[in-house]
Amino acid sequence: MTDTSKRSSLIGRNLLAGAEPDVAGDAGHEDHPPRVGFFTDTSVCIGCKACEVACKEWNAIPEDGLDFTGMSFDNTQGLSGSTWRHVAFIEQNKPLGRAETGAGHGDVDVLALAAQGSGTPVEEAAITPTSPASPPDGGQHGLRWLMSSDVCKHCTHAACLDVCPTGALFRTEFGTVVVQDDVCNGCGYCVPACPYGVIDVRPEDGGAHKCTLCYDRLGEGQEPACAKACPTDSIQFGPLDELRERAAARVEELHRVGVEDARLYGHDPEDGVGGDGAFFLLLDEPEVYGLPPDPVVTTRDLPSMWRHAGTAALSLLGGVAAVFAAQAGVSGRRTGRRR
């Protein structure tokens, strides 16, 4: 596509919402690589938090306290300016059906799995504490654990990027969203703009911080640190289109073996944020994991809001002009009578 045709394709579009098949190209990157992202399969997450540790070590993120809430075994509580990966521990006292919580992992070679990187075949990714198994007499009931490694979604339509007044947030050639620490002025506009509550200002330095999807590693052809460290391949990295195909196959497999609650979250390019660059396979409703059920980019309606504001301003100016015109007419008639 030539520069002229590229510019013409953007004219008249609401770039803050809607279909966006080439986010890197629309951001001005020519001859860019395929868009990459994360697929997090929560059905194989064992809650080891290796991703949290790897993220902090590689990105030199400060330690932010290990505080138990009393509500969970989770000690990092949520994403923040100093926690870019957060593994949620969700305990549920509910019927498990065919899900067997007592599945053993003694014969699993986690080092061999880690050596495979993000290439673990779907059929080999079924080892999980909630893998289907034949229920005992009367079915199984009791506590089940849902574990999920949350991260910045690198949205197709990123409101944090839209509202940044300094240009500290930018879209990379890989389609990801990154904060430039030396450009951020700490205004915090990005914090309420994020529909997922991901980005946050770090009190120690006053700047906004979030996952960069290891932008420095991507530039060297390496996968992000969290995906590299994940021993069960719960966090998978690669071209986004390939990840979506792999995720769809994984959901079909889980449905086939009886895990009917398995569903994808954030994968749909037609959703309120244009699809996420980091999406998830969940085993329950999004709200259970602290995720909004129907996220919408918070800047979506800005163009229409400006149009309405412009219309209101013109109407106000017209009213003021009419008042002045009427006053001028009255003054003219009074002057004529005095003559």
PDB file of N, CA and C in Angstrom, residues 136-196:
ATOM      1  N   PRO A 136     -15.703 -39.956  41.245  1.00  0.00           N
ATOM      2  CA  PRO A 136     -16.047 -41.070  42.133  1.00  0.00           C
ATOM      3  C   PRO A 136     -17.558 -41.229  42.226  1.00  0.00           C
ATOM      4  N   ASP A 137     -17.982 -42.223  42.970  1.00  0.00           N
ATOM      5  CA  ASP A 137     -19.417 -42.466  43.103  1.00  0.00           C
ATOM      6  C   ASP A 137     -20.121 -41.211  43.598  1.00  0.00           C
ATOM      7  N   GLY A 138     -21.142 -40.815  42.881  1.00  0.00           N
ATOM      8  CA  GLY A 138     -21.900 -39.634  43.264  1.00  0.00           C
ATOM      9  C   GLY A 138     -21.288 -38.329  42.814  1.00  0.00           C
ATOM     10  N   GLY A 139     -20.166 -38.371  42.095  1.00  0.00           N
ATOM     11  CA  GLY A 139     -19.518 -37.145  41.643  1.00  0.00           C
ATOM     12  C   GLY A 139     -18.652 -36.555  42.736  1.00  0.00           C
ATOM     13  N   GLN A 140     -17.808 -35.595  42.346  1.00  0.00           N
ATOM     14  CA  GLN A 140     -16.877 -34.991  43.309  1.00  0.00           C
ATOM     15  C   GLN A 140     -17.296 -33.558  43.624  1.00  0.00           C
ATOM     16  N   HIS A 141     -17.216 -33.219  44.885  1.00  0.00           N
ATOM     17  CA  HIS A 141     -17.543 -31.871  45.317  1.00  0.00           C
ATOM     18  C   HIS A 141     -16.436 -31.393  46.248  1.00  0.00           C
ATOM     19  N   GLY A 142     -16.174 -30.127  46.254  1.00  0.00           N
ATOM     20  CA  GLY A 142     -15.154 -29.612  47.146  1.00  0.00           C
ATOM     21  C   GLY A 142     -14.473 -28.394  46.576  1.00  0.00           C
ATOM     22  N   LEU A 143     -13.290 -28.107  47.108  1.00  0.00           N
ATOM     23  CA  LEU A 143     -12.572 -26.897  46.730  1.00  0.00           C
ATOM     24  C   LEU A 143     -11.823 -27.092  45.425  1.00  0.00           C
ATOM     25  N   ARG A 144     -11.970 -26.150  44.531  1.00  0.00           N
ATOM     26  CA  ARG A 144     -11.142 -26.155  43.330  1.00  0.00           C
ATOM     27  C   ARG A 144     -10.373 -24.843  43.272  1.00  0.00           C
ATOM     28  N   TRP A 145      -9.232 -24.895  42.626  1.00  0.00           N
ATOM     29  CA  TRP A 145      -8.386 -23.717  42.480  1.00  0.00           C
ATOM     30  C   TRP A 145      -8.382 -23.279  41.030  1.00  0.00           C
ATOM     31  N   LEU A 146      -8.628 -21.982  40.848  1.00  0.00           N
ATOM     32  CA  LEU A 146      -8.449 -21.381  39.526  1.00  0.00           C
ATOM     33  C   LEU A 146      -7.269 -20.423  39.632  1.00  0.00           C
ATOM     34  N   MET A 147      -6.280 -20.624  38.787  1.00  0.00           N
ATOM     35  CA  MET A 147      -5.095 -19.774  38.816  1.00  0.00           C
ATOM     36  C   MET A 147      -4.926 -19.133  37.453  1.00  0.00           C
ATOM     37  N   SER A 148      -4.564 -17.878  37.455  1.00  0.00           N
ATOM     38  CA  SER A 148      -4.468 -17.144  36.196  1.00  0.00           C
ATOM     39  C   SER A 148      -3.416 -16.053  36.307  1.00  0.00           C
ATOM     40  N   SER A 149      -2.519 -15.998  35.326  1.00  0.00           N
ATOM     41  CA  SER A 149      -1.476 -14.978  35.297  1.00  0.00           C
ATOM     42  C   SER A 149      -1.960 -13.798  34.462  1.00  0.00           C
ATOM     43  N   ASP A 150      -2.295 -12.718  35.139  1.00  0.00           N
ATOM     44  CA  ASP A 150      -2.834 -11.534  34.478  1.00  0.00           C
ATOM     45  C   ASP A 150      -1.699 -10.607  34.040  1.00  0.00           C
ATOM     46  N   VAL A 151      -1.981  -9.775  33.045  1.00  0.00           N
ATOM     47  CA  VAL A 151      -0.960  -8.904  32.469  1.00  0.00           C
ATOM     48  C   VAL A 151      -1.659  -7.808  31.681  1.00  0.00           C
ATOM     49  N   CYS A 152      -0.913  -6.789  31.260  1.00  0.00           N
ATOM     50  CA  CYS A 152      -1.465  -5.765  30.369  1.00  0.00           C
ATOM     51  C   CYS A 152      -1.983  -6.428  29.104  1.00  0.00           C
ATOM     52  N   LYS A 153      -3.117  -5.964  28.606  1.00  0.00           N
ATOM     53  CA  LYS A 153      -3.758  -6.600  27.458  1.00  0.00           C
ATOM     54  C   LYS A 153      -3.232  -6.094  26.116  1.00  0.00           C
ATOM     55  N   HIS A 154      -2.457  -5.020  26.092  1.00  0.00           N
ATOM     56  CA  HIS A 154      -1.930  -4.463  24.834  1.00  0.00           C
ATOM     57  C   HIS A 154      -3.061  -4.359  23.795  1.00  0.00           C
ATOM     58  N   CYS A 155      -4.088  -3.625  24.196  1.00  0.00           N
ATOM     59  CA  CYS A 155      -5.332  -3.537  23.426  1.00  0.00           C
ATOM     60  C   CYS A 155      -5.098  -3.022  22.005  1.00  0.00           C
ATOM     61  N   THR A 156      -5.972  -3.474  21.103  1.00  0.00           N
ATOM     62  CA  THR A 156      -5.960  -2.917  19.753  1.00  0.00           C
ATOM     63  C   THR A 156      -6.260  -1.431  19.804  1.00  0.00           C
ATOM     64  N   HIS A 157      -7.251  -1.053  20.600  1.00  0.00           N
ATOM     65  CA  HIS A 157      -7.551   0.356  20.841  1.00  0.00           C
ATOM     66  C   HIS A 157      -7.196   0.642  22.296  1.00  0.00           C
ATOM     67  N   ALA A 158      -6.039   1.236  22.505  1.00  0.00           N
ATOM     68  CA  ALA A 158      -5.512   1.454  23.850  1.00  0.00           C
ATOM     69  C   ALA A 158      -5.826   2.872  24.307  1.00  0.00           C
ATOM     70  N   ALA A 159      -6.758   2.997  25.243  1.00  0.00           N
ATOM     71  CA  ALA A 159      -7.147   4.311  25.741  1.00  0.00           C
ATOM     72  C   ALA A 159      -5.999   5.004  26.454  1.00  0.00           C
ATOM     73  N   CYS A 160      -5.131   4.241  27.106  1.00  0.00           N
ATOM     74  CA  CYS A 160      -4.002   4.855  27.801  1.00  0.00           C
ATOM     75  C   CYS A 160      -3.129   5.625  26.818  1.00  0.00           C
ATOM     76  N   LEU A 161      -2.946   5.049  25.644  1.00  0.00           N
ATOM     77  CA  LEU A 161      -2.156   5.702  24.602  1.00  0.00           C
ATOM     78  C   LEU A 161      -2.880   6.947  24.071  1.00  0.00           C
ATOM     79  N   ASP A 162      -4.198   6.844  23.929  1.00  0.00           N
ATOM     80  CA  ASP A 162      -4.982   7.949  23.368  1.00  0.00           C
ATOM     81  C   ASP A 162      -4.947   9.200  24.239  1.00  0.00           C
ATOM     82  N   VAL A 163      -4.924   9.012  25.570  1.00  0.00           N
ATOM     83  CA  VAL A 163      -5.040  10.171  26.455  1.00  0.00           C
ATOM     84  C   VAL A 163      -3.701  10.729  26.905  1.00  0.00           C
ATOM     85  N   CYS A 164      -2.610  10.054  26.588  1.00  0.00           N
ATOM     86  CA  CYS A 164      -1.299  10.502  27.060  1.00  0.00           C
ATOM     87  C   CYS A 164      -0.928  11.843  26.424  1.00  0.00           C
ATOM     88  N   PRO A 165      -0.707  12.900  27.210  1.00  0.00           N
ATOM     89  CA  PRO A 165      -0.453  14.231  26.647  1.00  0.00           C
ATOM     90  C   PRO A 165       0.984  14.445  26.190  1.00  0.00           C
ATOM     91  N   THR A 166       1.901  13.578  26.613  1.00  0.00           N
ATOM     92  CA  THR A 166       3.316  13.796  26.288  1.00  0.00           C
ATOM     93  C   THR A 166       3.843  12.848  25.224  1.00  0.00           C
ATOM     94  N   GLY A 167       3.042  11.856  24.818  1.00  0.00           N
ATOM     95  CA  GLY A 167       3.537  10.869  23.878  1.00  0.00           C
ATOM     96  C   GLY A 167       4.424   9.825  24.527  1.00  0.00           C
ATOM     97  N   ALA A 168       4.361   9.721  25.846  1.00  0.00           N
ATOM     98  CA  ALA A 168       5.168   8.726  26.544  1.00  0.00           C
ATOM     99  C   ALA A 168       4.745   7.313  26.173  1.00  0.00           C
ATOM    100  N   LEU A 169       3.463   7.116  25.926  1.00  0.00           N
ATOM    101  CA  LEU A 169       2.966   5.827  25.468  1.00  0.00           C
ATOM    102  C   LEU A 169       2.974   5.794  23.950  1.00  0.00           C
ATOM    103  N   PHE A 170       3.486   4.706  23.384  1.00  0.00           N
ATOM    104  CA  PHE A 170       3.531   4.607  21.926  1.00  0.00           C
ATOM    105  C   PHE A 170       3.279   3.170  21.485  1.00  0.00           C
ATOM    106  N   ARG A 171       2.860   3.026  20.240  1.00  0.00           N
ATOM    107  CA  ARG A 171       2.614   1.718  19.634  1.00  0.00           C
ATOM    108  C   ARG A 171       3.886   1.268  18.929  1.00  0.00           C
ATOM    109  N   THR A 172       4.356   0.074  19.264  1.00  0.00           N
ATOM    110  CA  THR A 172       5.588  -0.425  18.678  1.00  0.00           C
ATOM    111  C   THR A 172       5.325  -1.092  17.338  1.00  0.00           C
ATOM    112  N   GLU A 173       6.405  -1.469  16.656  1.00  0.00           N
ATOM    113  CA  GLU A 173       6.276  -2.163  15.380  1.00  0.00           C
ATOM    114  C   GLU A 173       5.697  -3.562  15.539  1.00  0.00           C
ATOM    115  N   PHE A 174       5.671  -4.083  16.775  1.00  0.00           N
ATOM    116  CA  PHE A 174       5.090  -5.401  17.040  1.00  0.00           C
ATOM    117  C   PHE A 174       3.616  -5.315  17.411  1.00  0.00           C
ATOM    118  N   GLY A 175       3.056  -4.099  17.420  1.00  0.00           N
ATOM    119  CA  GLY A 175       1.660  -3.903  17.773  1.00  0.00           C
ATOM    120  C   GLY A 175       1.406  -3.774  19.252  1.00  0.00           C
ATOM    121  N   THR A 176       2.459  -3.756  20.060  1.00  0.00           N
ATOM    122  CA  THR A 176       2.311  -3.642  21.503  1.00  0.00           C
ATOM    123  C   THR A 176       2.330  -2.171  21.929  1.00  0.00           C
ATOM    124  N   VAL A 177       1.983  -1.920  23.197  1.00  0.00           N
ATOM    125  CA  VAL A 177       1.941  -0.563  23.740  1.00  0.00           C
ATOM    126  C   VAL A 177       2.978  -0.453  24.856  1.00  0.00           C
ATOM    127  N   VAL A 178       3.850   0.537  24.763  1.00  0.00           N
ATOM    128  CA  VAL A 178       4.977   0.678  25.684  1.00  0.00           C
ATOM    129  C   VAL A 178       5.020   2.088  26.251  1.00  0.00           C
ATOM    130  N   VAL A 179       5.452   2.199  27.514  1.00  0.00           N
ATOM    131  CA  VAL A 179       5.643   3.491  28.170  1.00  0.00           C
ATOM    132  C   VAL A 179       7.123   3.862  28.121  1.00  0.00           C
ATOM    133  N   GLN A 180       7.425   5.093  27.679  1.00  0.00           N
ATOM    134  CA  GLN A 180       8.782   5.619  27.732  1.00  0.00           C
ATOM    135  C   GLN A 180       8.965   6.347  29.065  1.00  0.00           C
ATOM    136  N   ASP A 181       9.723   5.751  29.941  1.00  0.00           N
ATOM    137  CA  ASP A 181       9.857   6.290  31.292  1.00  0.00           C
ATOM    138  C   ASP A 181      10.396   7.716  31.298  1.00  0.00           C
ATOM    139  N   ASP A 182      11.314   8.022  30.374  1.00  0.00           N
ATOM    140  CA  ASP A 182      11.944   9.341  30.399  1.00  0.00           C
ATOM    141  C   ASP A 182      11.071  10.430  29.787  1.00  0.00           C
ATOM    142  N   VAL A 183       9.932  10.056  29.219  1.00  0.00           N
ATOM    143  CA  VAL A 183       9.014  11.034  28.628  1.00  0.00           C
ATOM    144  C   VAL A 183       7.782  11.231  29.502  1.00  0.00           C
ATOM    145  N   CYS A 184       7.432  10.210  30.301  1.00  0.00           N
ATOM    146  CA  CYS A 184       6.243  10.280  31.154  1.00  0.00           C
ATOM    147  C   CYS A 184       6.396  11.382  32.193  1.00  0.00           C
ATOM    148  N   ASN A 185       5.372  12.221  32.337  1.00  0.00           N
ATOM    149  CA  ASN A 185       5.404  13.297  33.333  1.00  0.00           C
ATOM    150  C   ASN A 185       4.590  12.964  34.584  1.00  0.00           C
ATOM    151  N   GLY A 186       4.052  11.731  34.646  1.00  0.00           N
ATOM    152  CA  GLY A 186       3.341  11.302  35.843  1.00  0.00           C
ATOM    153  C   GLY A 186       1.968  11.906  36.027  1.00  0.00           C
ATOM    154  N   CYS A 187       1.357  12.403  34.953  1.00  0.00           N
ATOM    155  CA  CYS A 187       0.046  13.051  35.087  1.00  0.00           C
ATOM    156  C   CYS A 187      -1.034  12.082  35.545  1.00  0.00           C
ATOM    157  N   GLY A 188      -0.894  10.804  35.191  1.00  0.00           N
ATOM    158  CA  GLY A 188      -1.855   9.804  35.630  1.00  0.00           C
ATOM    159  C   GLY A 188      -3.115   9.708  34.797  1.00  0.00           C
ATOM    160  N   TYR A 189      -3.208  10.431  33.666  1.00  0.00           N
ATOM    161  CA  TYR A 189      -4.413  10.353  32.838  1.00  0.00           C
ATOM    162  C   TYR A 189      -4.668   8.930  32.348  1.00  0.00           C
ATOM    163  N   CYS A 190      -3.587   8.181  32.133  1.00  0.00           N
ATOM    164  CA  CYS A 190      -3.716   6.832  31.591  1.00  0.00           C
ATOM    165  C   CYS A 190      -4.367   5.872  32.583  1.00  0.00           C
ATOM    166  N   VAL A 191      -4.247   6.143  33.871  1.00  0.00           N
ATOM    167  CA  VAL A 191      -4.719   5.209  34.896  1.00  0.00           C
ATOM    168  C   VAL A 191      -6.232   5.010  34.821  1.00  0.00           C
ATOM    169  N   PRO A 192      -7.056   6.059  34.874  1.00  0.00           N
ATOM    170  CA  PRO A 192      -8.505   5.834  34.763  1.00  0.00           C
ATOM    171  C   PRO A 192      -8.942   5.504  33.342  1.00  0.00           C
ATOM    172  N   ALA A 193      -8.096   5.771  32.349  1.00  0.00           N
ATOM    173  CA  ALA A 193      -8.476   5.494  30.966  1.00  0.00           C
ATOM    174  C   ALA A 193      -8.477   4.006  30.661  1.00  0.00           C
ATOM    175  N   CYS A 194      -7.670   3.208  31.374  1.00  0.00           N
ATOM    176  CA  CYS A 194      -7.558   1.778  31.085  1.00  0.00           C
ATOM    177  C   CYS A 194      -8.809   1.037  31.554  1.00  0.00           C
ATOM    178  N   PRO A 195      -9.512   0.336  30.665  1.00  0.00           N
ATOM    179  CA  PRO A 195     -10.733  -0.373  31.094  1.00  0.00           C
ATOM    180  C   PRO A 195     -10.439  -1.591  31.949  1.00  0.00           C
ATOM    181  N   TYR A 196      -9.181  -2.025  32.027  1.00  0.00           N
ATOM    182  CA  TYR A 196      -8.815  -3.198  32.812  1.00  0.00           C
ATOM    183  C   TYR A 196      -8.142  -2.850  34.137  1.00  0.00           C
TER     184      TYR A 196
END
